Amino acid sequence: MKNNLTRRCIESLAIQSAYHFCVSIGIKPSLLNLSMVTGFSEERILEILETKFSNQSVKTEDHSF
């Protein structure tokens, strides 16, 4: 069975992969470096991370009862 990943999920995975790549080659995973590795603009990376963290906080709040 195929699992289709959403564009948002693929973008998030690309940023995570770029982060690990930067760490593995010994450079700081700064916004600029992540932008160069992924090809996303710095603004786009911030949007993706903001969306990811806001979605996680909503899930946490829903399950806190």
Short mmCIF file of C-alpha atoms in Angstrom, two decimals:
data_model
loop_
_atom_site.label_atom_id
_atom_site.label_comp_id
_atom_site.label_asym_id
_atom_site.label_seq_id
_atom_site.Cartn_x
_atom_site.Cartn_y
_atom_site.Cartn_z
CA MET A 1 0.00 0.00 0.00
CA LYS A 2 1.38 3.39 -0.96
CA ASN A 3 1.58 6.19 1.57
CA ASN A 4 1.34 9.60 -0.04
CA LEU A 5 3.23 12.31 1.77
CA THR A 6 1.90 15.83 1.75
CA ARG A 7 3.99 18.65 0.39
CA ARG A 8 4.23 20.09 3.90
CA CYS A 9 5.58 16.80 5.21
CA ILE A 10 8.16 16.52 2.41
CA GLU A 11 9.34 20.08 3.04
CA SER A 12 9.67 19.38 6.75
CA LEU A 13 11.65 16.21 6.06
CA ALA A 14 13.92 18.13 3.69
CA ILE A 15 14.72 20.65 6.42
CA GLN A 16 15.38 17.89 8.96
CA SER A 17 17.64 16.12 6.49
CA ALA A 18 19.52 19.35 5.75
CA TYR A 19 19.96 19.92 9.49
CA HIS A 20 21.49 16.47 9.97
CA PHE A 21 23.66 16.95 6.88
CA CYS A 22 25.07 20.22 8.23
CA VAL A 23 25.82 18.63 11.59
CA SER A 24 27.45 15.59 9.97
CA ILE A 25 29.87 17.70 7.90
CA GLY A 26 30.66 19.95 10.84
CA ILE A 27 28.97 23.21 9.89
CA LYS A 28 26.47 25.16 11.92
CA PRO A 29 22.89 24.38 10.83
CA SER A 30 22.02 28.08 10.58
CA LEU A 31 19.08 29.41 8.65
CA LEU A 32 21.41 30.49 5.86
CA ASN A 33 23.07 27.07 5.63
CA LEU A 34 19.73 25.26 5.70
CA SER A 35 18.54 27.56 2.94
CA MET A 36 21.59 26.76 0.79
CA VAL A 37 21.25 23.01 1.34
CA THR A 38 17.47 22.76 0.76
CA GLY A 39 17.06 25.47 -1.86
CA PHE A 40 14.19 26.99 0.13
CA SER A 41 14.25 30.68 0.98
CA GLU A 42 14.94 31.60 4.58
CA GLU A 43 11.38 32.94 4.86
CA ARG A 44 9.95 29.65 3.56
CA ILE A 45 11.97 27.64 6.10
CA LEU A 46 10.63 29.82 8.91
CA GLU A 47 7.05 29.36 7.63
CA ILE A 48 7.46 25.58 7.49
CA LEU A 49 8.94 25.39 10.98
CA GLU A 50 6.30 27.72 12.40
CA THR A 51 3.52 25.60 10.91
CA LYS A 52 5.13 22.39 12.16
CA PHE A 53 5.52 23.65 15.73
CA SER A 54 2.05 25.21 15.84
CA ASN A 55 0.53 21.90 14.69
CA GLN A 56 2.46 20.04 17.39
CA SER A 57 1.27 22.41 20.12
CA VAL A 58 -2.35 21.98 18.99
CA LYS A 59 -1.98 18.19 19.20
CA THR A 60 -0.47 18.49 22.68
CA GLU A 61 -3.30 20.73 23.87
CA ASP A 62 -5.93 18.33 22.50
CA HIS A 63 -4.49 15.36 24.42
CA SER A 64 -3.89 17.12 27.72
CA PHE A 65 -7.24 16.14 29.24
#
